[in-house]
Coordinates of N, CA and C in Angstrom, one line a residue:
M15 N 105.7 90.9 51.9 CA 105.1 91.1 53.3 C 105.1 89.5 54.0
P16 N 105.3 89.6 55.3 CA 105.5 88.1 56.2 C 104.0 87.9 56.4
A17 N 103.6 86.6 56.3 CA 102.2 86.0 56.6 C 102.0 86.6 58.2
P18 N 100.7 87.1 58.3 CA 100.3 87.2 59.7 C 100.4 86.0 60.7
V19 N 100.9 86.1 61.8 CA 101.0 85.1 62.7 C 99.6 84.8 63.4
M20 N 99.1 83.9 63.5 CA 98.0 83.5 64.0 C 98.3 82.9 65.3
R21 N 97.4 83.6 66.3 CA 97.6 83.3 68.1 C 96.5 82.7 68.3
E22 N 96.5 81.5 68.9 CA 95.3 80.8 69.4 C 94.7 81.6 70.5
A23 N 93.4 81.8 70.8 CA 92.9 82.2 71.8 C 92.9 81.4 73.0
P24 N 93.0 82.0 74.4 CA 93.3 81.3 75.5 C 91.7 80.5 75.6
P25 N 91.9 79.3 76.3 CA 90.5 78.6 76.5 C 89.7 79.3 77.4
A26 N 88.3 78.9 77.2 CA 87.5 79.8 77.9 C 87.7 79.5 79.4
A27 N 87.9 78.3 79.6 CA 88.2 77.8 81.3 C 89.0 78.9 82.0
A28 N 89.8 79.4 81.0 CA 91.1 80.2 81.5 C 91.1 81.8 81.7
M29 N 90.0 82.1 81.1 CA 89.4 83.6 80.9 C 89.3 84.1 82.3
P30 N 88.5 83.4 83.2 CA 88.4 84.2 84.7 C 89.4 84.6 85.2
V31 N 90.4 83.4 85.3 CA 91.8 83.7 86.0 C 92.7 84.7 85.1
L32 N 92.5 84.8 83.9 CA 93.2 85.9 83.1 C 92.5 87.2 83.5
R33 N 91.4 87.4 83.6 CA 90.4 88.7 84.1 C 91.0 89.0 85.5
L34 N 91.2 87.9 86.3 CA 91.6 88.2 87.8 C 93.0 89.0 87.7
L35 N 93.9 88.1 86.9 CA 95.2 88.7 87.2 C 95.5 90.1 86.3
A36 N 94.5 90.2 85.6 CA 94.6 91.7 85.1 C 94.1 92.8 85.8
T37 N 93.0 92.3 86.7 CA 92.3 93.2 87.7 C 93.6 93.6 88.9
L38 N 94.1 92.6 89.4 CA 95.4 92.6 90.5 C 96.1 93.4 90.0
L39 N 96.6 92.9 88.6 CA 97.9 94.1 88.2 C 97.6 95.5 88.3
L40 N 96.4 95.8 87.7 CA 95.7 97.4 87.7 C 95.6 97.8 89.0
G41 N 95.4 96.8 90.0 CA 95.2 97.3 91.3 C 96.4 97.6 92.0
L42 N 97.6 96.9 91.8 CA 98.8 97.0 91.9 C 99.4 98.4 91.5
L43 N 99.4 98.2 90.1 CA 99.5 99.7 89.7 C 99.0 101.2 90.4
V44 N 97.8 101.1 90.4 CA 97.2 102.1 91.0 C 97.7 102.5 92.3
L45 N 97.7 101.2 93.3 CA 98.5 101.4 94.7 C 99.8 102.0 94.5
T46 N 100.7 101.5 93.9 CA 102.0 102.1 93.4 C 102.2 103.5 93.3
S47 N 101.0 103.7 92.1 CA 101.1 105.3 92.1 C 100.6 106.2 92.9
E48 N 99.5 105.7 93.7 CA 99.2 106.4 94.9 C 100.1 106.4 96.1
A49 N 100.9 105.5 96.4 CA 102.2 105.8 97.1 C 103.1 106.4 96.9
A50 N 103.6 106.3 95.6 CA 104.5 107.2 95.0 C 104.2 108.8 94.9
G51 N 103.0 109.0 94.5 CA 102.5 110.5 94.5 C 101.8 110.9 95.9
G52 N 101.6 110.1 96.8 CA 100.8 110.4 98.0 C 101.7 110.9 99.0
E53 N 103.3 110.7 98.7 CA 104.2 111.2 99.7 C 104.5 112.6 99.6
P54 N 104.3 113.4 100.6 CA 104.9 114.9 100.1 C 106.3 115.0 99.6
K55 N 106.4 116.1 98.7 CA 107.9 116.0 98.3 C 108.9 117.0 98.9
V56 N 109.7 116.9 99.4 CA 110.5 118.1 100.1 C 111.6 118.4 99.4
V57 N 111.6 119.7 98.7 CA 112.8 120.5 98.2 C 113.7 121.0 99.1
V58 N 114.6 120.5 98.6 CA 116.1 121.0 99.4 C 117.1 121.7 98.4
T59 N 117.8 123.1 98.7 CA 118.6 123.3 98.0 C 119.8 123.7 99.1
I60 N 121.4 123.7 98.2 CA 122.3 124.0 99.1 C 123.1 124.9 98.6
D61 N 123.7 125.8 99.2 CA 124.5 127.0 98.9 C 125.7 126.7 99.5
R62 N 126.9 127.2 99.5 CA 128.0 127.7 100.1 C 128.5 129.0 100.2
N63 N 129.1 129.2 101.5 CA 129.7 130.5 102.0 C 130.7 130.3 102.7
G64 N 131.8 130.0 102.3 CA 133.0 129.6 102.8 C 132.6 128.0 103.4
D65 N 132.9 128.0 104.9 CA 132.7 126.7 105.4 C 131.3 126.6 105.5
A66 N 130.4 127.3 105.5 CA 129.0 127.3 106.0 C 128.2 126.8 104.6
F67 N 127.2 125.9 105.0 CA 126.1 125.0 104.2 C 124.8 126.4 104.5
I68 N 124.5 126.8 103.5 CA 123.1 127.5 103.6 C 122.1 126.7 102.7
I69 N 120.9 126.5 103.5 CA 120.1 125.4 103.2 C 118.8 126.2 103.3
D70 N 118.0 125.8 102.2 CA 116.5 126.1 102.2 C 115.9 124.8 101.8
A71 N 114.8 124.5 102.2 CA 113.8 123.5 102.3 C 112.3 123.7 102.2
A72 N 111.5 123.1 102.0 CA 110.0 123.4 101.9 C 109.3 122.1 100.8
F73 N 108.3 121.9 101.9 CA 107.2 121.1 101.3 C 105.9 121.7 101.9
E74 N 104.8 121.1 101.2 CA 103.4 121.0 101.7 C 102.9 119.6 102.3
V75 N 101.8 119.5 103.0 CA 101.3 118.4 103.5 C 99.7 119.1 104.0
E76 N 98.7 118.1 103.4 CA 97.4 118.4 103.9 C 97.1 118.0 105.2
V77 N 97.5 118.8 106.1 CA 96.9 118.5 107.5 C 96.7 119.8 108.1
P78 N 95.8 119.9 109.3 CA 95.4 121.3 109.7 C 96.9 121.5 110.4
P79 N 96.9 123.0 110.7 CA 98.2 123.5 111.3 C 98.5 123.0 112.5
A80 N 97.4 122.8 113.4 CA 97.7 122.1 114.7 C 98.6 120.7 114.7
T81 N 98.2 119.9 113.5 CA 98.8 118.8 113.7 C 100.4 118.9 113.0
A82 N 100.5 119.8 112.1 CA 101.6 120.1 111.6 C 102.6 120.6 112.9
W83 N 102.1 121.5 113.6 CA 102.9 122.1 114.8 C 103.1 121.2 115.9
G84 N 102.3 120.1 116.0 CA 102.4 119.2 117.0 C 103.9 118.8 116.8
V85 N 103.8 118.2 115.6 CA 104.7 117.3 115.1 C 106.3 118.0 115.1
L86 N 106.3 119.3 114.6 CA 107.4 120.3 114.2 C 107.8 120.4 115.7
T87 N 107.1 120.3 116.9 CA 107.6 120.9 118.0 C 107.7 119.8 119.0
D88 N 107.7 118.4 118.7 CA 107.4 117.3 119.6 C 108.6 116.7 119.8
F89 N 109.7 117.6 120.3 CA 111.1 117.5 120.7 C 111.4 115.9 121.8
D90 N 110.2 115.9 122.8 CA 110.2 114.7 123.8 C 110.2 113.4 123.2
N91 N 109.8 113.5 122.0 CA 109.2 112.2 121.1 C 110.0 112.3 119.7
M92 N 110.7 113.0 119.5 CA 111.2 113.2 118.0 C 112.0 112.1 117.7
S93 N 112.7 111.3 118.7 CA 113.8 110.1 118.4 C 112.7 108.9 117.9
S94 N 111.5 108.9 118.0 CA 110.6 107.9 117.5 C 109.8 108.3 116.1
I95 N 110.1 109.4 115.5 CA 109.9 110.2 114.7 C 110.8 110.2 113.2
L96 N 112.3 110.4 113.8 CA 113.3 110.5 113.0 C 114.5 109.5 113.4
T97 N 114.5 108.7 112.2 CA 115.2 107.4 112.5 C 117.0 107.4 112.6
N98 N 117.5 108.7 112.7 CA 118.6 109.1 112.9 C 119.0 109.6 114.2
L99 N 117.9 109.8 114.9 CA 117.7 110.2 116.6 C 117.7 109.1 117.6
K100 N 118.6 109.1 118.4 CA 118.5 107.9 119.7 C 118.0 108.4 120.8
S101 N 118.0 109.7 120.9 CA 117.5 110.3 122.0 C 117.0 111.8 121.8
S102 N 116.1 112.1 122.4 CA 115.5 113.9 122.1 C 114.7 114.1 123.6
R103 N 115.0 115.4 124.1 CA 114.2 115.5 125.0 C 114.7 117.3 125.7
I104 N 113.3 117.7 126.0 CA 113.5 119.2 126.2 C 113.9 119.2 127.6
T105 N 115.1 120.1 128.0 CA 115.6 119.8 129.4 C 115.3 121.0 130.4
S106 N 114.7 122.3 129.8 CA 114.1 123.3 130.3 C 113.3 124.2 129.7
R107 N 112.3 124.8 130.1 CA 111.4 125.8 129.2 C 111.5 127.0 130.1
E108 N 111.1 128.0 129.5 CA 111.0 129.3 130.1 C 110.2 130.1 129.4
G109 N 109.2 130.4 129.4 CA 108.3 130.7 128.2 C 108.1 130.1 127.1
N110 N 108.7 130.9 126.0 CA 108.7 130.2 125.0 C 110.2 129.8 124.3
T111 N 110.9 129.9 125.5 CA 112.1 129.7 124.9 C 112.4 128.0 125.7
W112 N 113.1 127.2 124.8 CA 113.4 125.8 125.5 C 114.7 125.4 125.1
M113 N 115.3 124.4 126.0 CA 116.6 124.0 125.6 C 116.4 122.5 125.4
V114 N 117.1 122.3 124.5 CA 116.8 120.8 124.1 C 118.1 119.8 123.4
K115 N 118.2 118.8 124.0 CA 119.6 117.9 123.8 C 119.0 116.7 122.8
Q116 N 120.1 116.3 122.2 CA 119.7 115.3 121.0 C 120.9 114.5 120.8
A117 N 120.7 113.5 120.3 CA 121.8 112.5 120.3 C 121.2 111.3 119.0
G118 N 122.4 111.1 118.4 CA 122.0 110.2 117.2 C 123.3 109.7 116.3
A119 N 122.8 109.1 115.4 CA 123.7 108.9 114.4 C 123.4 109.2 113.1
A120 N 123.7 109.9 112.2 CA 123.4 110.1 110.8 C 124.4 109.0 109.6
K121 N 123.6 108.6 108.8 CA 124.1 107.5 107.8 C 124.1 108.1 106.5
F122 N 124.9 107.7 105.6 CA 125.1 108.3 104.1 C 125.9 106.8 103.2
G123 N 125.1 106.1 102.8 CA 125.5 105.0 102.2 C 126.1 104.1 103.3
L124 N 127.3 103.9 103.2 CA 127.9 102.9 103.7 C 128.4 103.2 105.2
F125 N 128.7 104.7 105.0 CA 129.2 105.4 106.3 C 128.1 105.9 107.3
S126 N 128.7 106.0 108.4 CA 127.8 106.7 109.7 C 128.8 107.3 110.7
F127 N 128.0 108.2 111.3 CA 128.8 108.7 112.5 C 127.8 109.2 113.3
S128 N 128.4 109.5 114.7 CA 127.5 109.5 115.8 C 127.4 111.5 115.9
F129 N 126.4 111.8 116.7 CA 126.4 113.3 117.0 C 125.6 113.5 118.1
W130 N 125.7 114.8 118.7 CA 125.2 115.2 119.6 C 124.9 116.6 119.6
S131 N 123.8 117.2 120.2 CA 123.6 118.7 120.0 C 122.8 119.0 121.4
E132 N 123.0 120.4 121.8 CA 122.3 121.2 122.7 C 122.0 122.4 122.0
R133 N 120.6 122.8 122.1 CA 120.4 123.9 121.3 C 119.2 124.8 122.1
E134 N 119.4 126.2 121.7 CA 118.2 127.0 122.3 C 117.3 126.9 121.2
V135 N 115.9 126.5 121.4 CA 114.8 126.5 120.7 C 113.7 127.6 121.2
R136 N 113.6 128.4 120.4 CA 112.6 129.6 120.6 C 111.4 129.3 119.5
V137 N 110.2 129.5 120.1 CA 108.8 129.1 119.4 C 108.1 130.5 119.5
E138 N 107.1 130.6 118.1 CA 106.1 131.6 117.9 C 104.9 130.8 117.7
P139 N 104.0 130.3 118.8 CA 103.1 129.4 118.4 C 102.6 129.5 117.0
M140 N 102.4 128.2 116.4 CA 101.4 128.3 114.9 C 102.0 129.0 113.8
Q141 N 103.6 129.5 114.2 CA 104.1 130.4 113.2 C 105.2 130.1 112.5
R142 N 106.3 130.0 113.6 CA 107.7 130.0 113.2 C 108.5 129.3 114.6
I143 N 109.4 128.5 114.3 CA 110.4 128.0 115.3 C 111.9 128.4 115.2
M144 N 112.5 129.1 116.0 CA 114.2 129.5 115.7 C 114.9 128.9 116.5
V145 N 116.2 128.1 116.0 CA 117.4 127.1 116.5 C 118.5 127.9 116.4
K146 N 119.3 127.7 117.5 CA 120.6 128.3 117.6 C 121.2 127.1 118.3
S147 N 122.3 126.4 117.8 CA 123.2 125.7 118.4 C 123.8 126.3 119.7
L148 N 124.1 125.5 120.8 CA 125.0 126.1 122.0 C 126.1 125.1 122.1
A149 N 125.8 123.9 121.6 CA 127.4 122.9 121.9 C 127.0 121.7 121.2
G150 N 127.7 120.9 120.7 CA 127.4 119.7 120.2 C 128.8 119.6 119.0
S151 N 128.2 118.5 117.8 CA 129.0 118.1 116.7 C 128.9 118.9 115.6
V152 N 128.5 120.2 115.7 CA 128.5 121.3 114.6 C 129.2 122.4 115.1
K153 N 130.2 123.1 114.1 CA 131.0 124.4 114.8 C 130.0 125.5 114.8
R154 N 128.7 125.5 114.3 CA 127.9 126.6 114.2 C 126.7 126.2 113.4
M155 N 125.5 126.4 113.9 CA 124.5 126.3 113.3 C 123.1 127.0 113.9
S156 N 122.3 127.8 113.1 CA 121.1 128.6 113.2 C 120.2 128.2 112.3
S157 N 118.8 128.2 112.8 CA 117.8 128.1 111.8 C 116.3 128.4 112.1
E158 N 115.9 128.5 111.0 CA 114.4 129.1 111.1 C 113.4 128.0 110.5
T159 N 112.4 127.9 111.1 CA 111.2 127.0 110.1 C 109.8 127.7 110.4
R160 N 109.3 128.2 109.4 CA 108.0 128.7 108.9 C 106.8 128.2 108.6
M161 N 105.7 128.0 109.3 CA 104.6 127.2 108.9 C 103.3 128.5 108.5
E162 N 102.9 128.0 107.2 CA 101.9 128.9 107.0 C 100.8 128.1 106.2
A163 N 99.5 128.5 106.5 CA 98.4 127.6 106.1 C 98.2 128.1 104.6
R164 N 98.0 126.8 104.0 CA 98.2 126.6 102.5 C 96.5 125.8 102.0
G165 N 95.8 126.7 101.6 CA 94.6 125.6 101.1 C 94.1 124.7 102.1
P166 N 94.0 123.5 101.9 CA 93.7 122.4 102.8 C 94.5 121.9 103.9
G167 N 96.0 122.6 103.3 CA 96.9 122.0 104.6 C 97.9 123.2 105.0
V168 N 99.1 122.9 105.0 CA 100.3 124.1 105.4 C 101.6 123.6 104.6
Q169 N 102.0 125.0 104.4 CA 103.3 125.0 103.7 C 104.4 125.1 104.9
I170 N 105.7 124.2 104.7 CA 106.8 124.4 106.0 C 107.8 124.9 105.3
R171 N 108.4 126.0 105.5 CA 109.5 126.4 105.0 C 110.8 126.7 106.0
Y172 N 112.0 126.2 105.8 CA 113.0 125.9 106.3 C 114.4 126.7 105.8
H173 N 115.0 127.3 106.7 CA 116.2 128.1 106.4 C 117.4 127.8 107.2
A174 N 118.4 127.4 107.1 CA 119.3 127.3 108.1 C 120.8 127.6 107.5
E175 N 121.6 128.0 108.5 CA 123.1 128.2 108.3 C 124.0 127.2 108.9
I176 N 124.7 126.2 108.7 CA 125.4 125.1 109.2 C 126.7 124.9 108.8
V177 N 127.8 125.1 109.9 CA 129.0 124.8 109.5 C 129.6 123.6 110.4
P178 N 129.7 122.4 109.5 CA 129.7 121.0 110.2 C 130.9 120.5 110.6
D179 N 131.2 119.9 111.7 CA 132.6 119.5 112.1 C 132.2 117.8 112.2
S180 N 132.3 117.3 111.0 CA 132.0 115.9 110.4 C 133.0 115.4 109.5
I181 N 133.6 114.2 109.6 CA 134.1 113.5 108.4 C 133.1 113.4 107.1
L182 N 132.0 112.9 107.5 CA 131.1 112.7 106.5 C 130.6 114.1 105.4
A183 N 130.3 114.9 106.5 CA 130.1 116.4 105.9 C 131.4 117.1 104.9
R184 N 132.7 116.9 105.5 CA 133.7 117.1 104.7 C 133.9 116.2 103.4
L185 N 133.6 114.9 103.8 CA 134.0 114.3 102.3 C 132.8 114.4 101.1
F186 N 131.4 114.4 101.7 CA 130.5 114.6 100.7 C 129.8 115.7 100.5
G187 N 130.1 116.7 101.4 CA 129.6 118.0 101.6 C 128.2 118.2 101.4
G188 N 127.8 119.2 100.0 CA 126.3 118.9 100.1 C 125.5 118.0 100.0
S189 N 126.0 116.9 99.0 CA 125.0 115.8 98.9 C 124.6 115.2 100.4
F190 N 125.7 115.1 101.2 CA 125.4 114.6 102.6 C 124.3 115.3 103.4
V191 N 124.5 116.9 103.2 CA 123.6 117.9 103.9 C 122.3 117.8 103.5
R192 N 122.1 117.5 102.0 CA 120.8 117.4 101.1 C 120.2 116.2 101.5
H193 N 121.0 115.3 101.9 CA 120.1 113.7 102.2 C 119.5 114.1 103.7
E194 N 120.5 114.6 104.4 CA 119.7 114.3 106.0 C 118.9 115.4 106.0
I195 N 118.9 116.5 105.7 CA 117.6 117.7 105.5 C 116.5 117.0 105.1
G196 N 116.6 116.5 103.9 CA 115.4 115.7 103.1 C 114.8 114.7 103.8
E197 N 115.5 113.8 104.3 CA 114.7 112.8 105.0 C 114.1 112.9 106.3
Q198 N 114.9 113.8 107.0 CA 114.4 114.7 108.3 C 112.9 115.2 108.0
F199 N 112.7 115.9 107.0 CA 111.3 116.5 106.6 C 110.4 115.6 106.3
R200 N 110.9 114.6 105.1 CA 109.9 113.6 104.5 C 109.5 112.6 105.8
L201 N 110.3 112.4 106.6 CA 109.8 111.7 108.1 C 108.6 112.3 108.8
M202 N 109.1 113.6 109.0 CA 107.9 114.5 109.9 C 106.9 114.8 109.1
A203 N 106.9 115.0 107.8 CA 105.6 115.3 107.2 C 104.8 113.7 106.8
L204 N 105.2 112.8 106.9 CA 104.9 111.0 107.2 C 104.2 111.0 108.5
E205 N 104.7 111.5 109.4 CA 104.3 111.5 110.9 C 103.0 112.5 111.0
M206 N 103.3 113.6 110.5 CA 101.8 114.6 110.4 C 100.7 113.8 109.8
L207 N 100.9 113.0 108.4 CA 99.7 112.4 107.7 C 99.5 111.3 108.8
R208 N 100.3 110.6 109.5 CA 99.7 109.6 110.1 C 98.9 109.9 111.6
R209 N 99.5 110.8 112.2 CA 98.7 111.4 113.2 C 97.2 112.0 112.9
E210 N 97.2 112.8 111.7 CA 95.8 113.0 111.1 C 94.9 112.1 110.7
S211 N 95.3 111.1 110.0 CA 94.8 109.7 109.9 C 94.1 109.3 110.9
A212 N 95.2 109.0 112.2 CA 94.5 108.6 113.1 C 93.6 109.2 114.1
A213 N 93.8 110.6 113.7 CA 92.7 111.2 114.5 C 91.2 111.3 113.7
K214 N 91.1 111.2 112.4 CA 90.1 110.9 111.8 C 89.4 109.5 112.0
A215 N 90.2 108.3 112.3 CA 89.9 107.1 112.2 C 88.6 107.1 113.3
P216 N 87.4 106.5 113.1 CA 86.1 106.1 113.7 C 86.9 105.2 114.9
E217 N 86.1 105.8 116.1 CA 86.7 104.8 117.1 C 85.9 103.4 117.1
R218 N 86.2 102.4 117.5 CA 86.2 100.9 117.7 C 85.1 100.9 118.9
P219 N 83.7 100.5 118.9 CA 83.1 100.3 119.8 C 83.5 98.9 120.8
A220 N 83.4 99.4 122.2 CA 83.9 98.4 123.3 C 83.3 97.2 123.1
E221 N 84.2 96.1 123.2 CA 83.7 94.8 123.3 C 83.6 94.5 124.5

């Protein structure tokens, strides 16, 4: 059996510094864990039906329904929420039917391509959003987003059928579509949390 190795204890003067470093390291680990676990997880599944991608996505976020609905339907400000959008605006409203135009650039790794769309959006307030592509960079697209109160928050479910018309989609298929949908809803979930946090923040007294 080898002789035990004797390690010299750190000098007493160094102990406060070591304790401080240990505390800082523990705090960093906790913050990292909270950041990783606090972000809503978006689950995306992709199936194929001929040229069409059949997409289902879902996530839950702890915000009131009104906050979630406000983000889901904020098309006039959507370009400040989604990083792949350069412009987004509602061009007309007739009751619960809106016309929406958007343009942007999708990225996947080192590749990117520009896109645009003109869509008909029908809303059932606080329940669901139905979208149909009228013109743009996809051959065909229709989707339905449903929102349901769940415990302290809401659950968002998305179903879509998309026939893409892009080099990226043809090259990378489901991986590209999954990335785009997952990133879109991840950013929207973070915006919901940001708005709810801002609404709860105490007002600063006037100086």
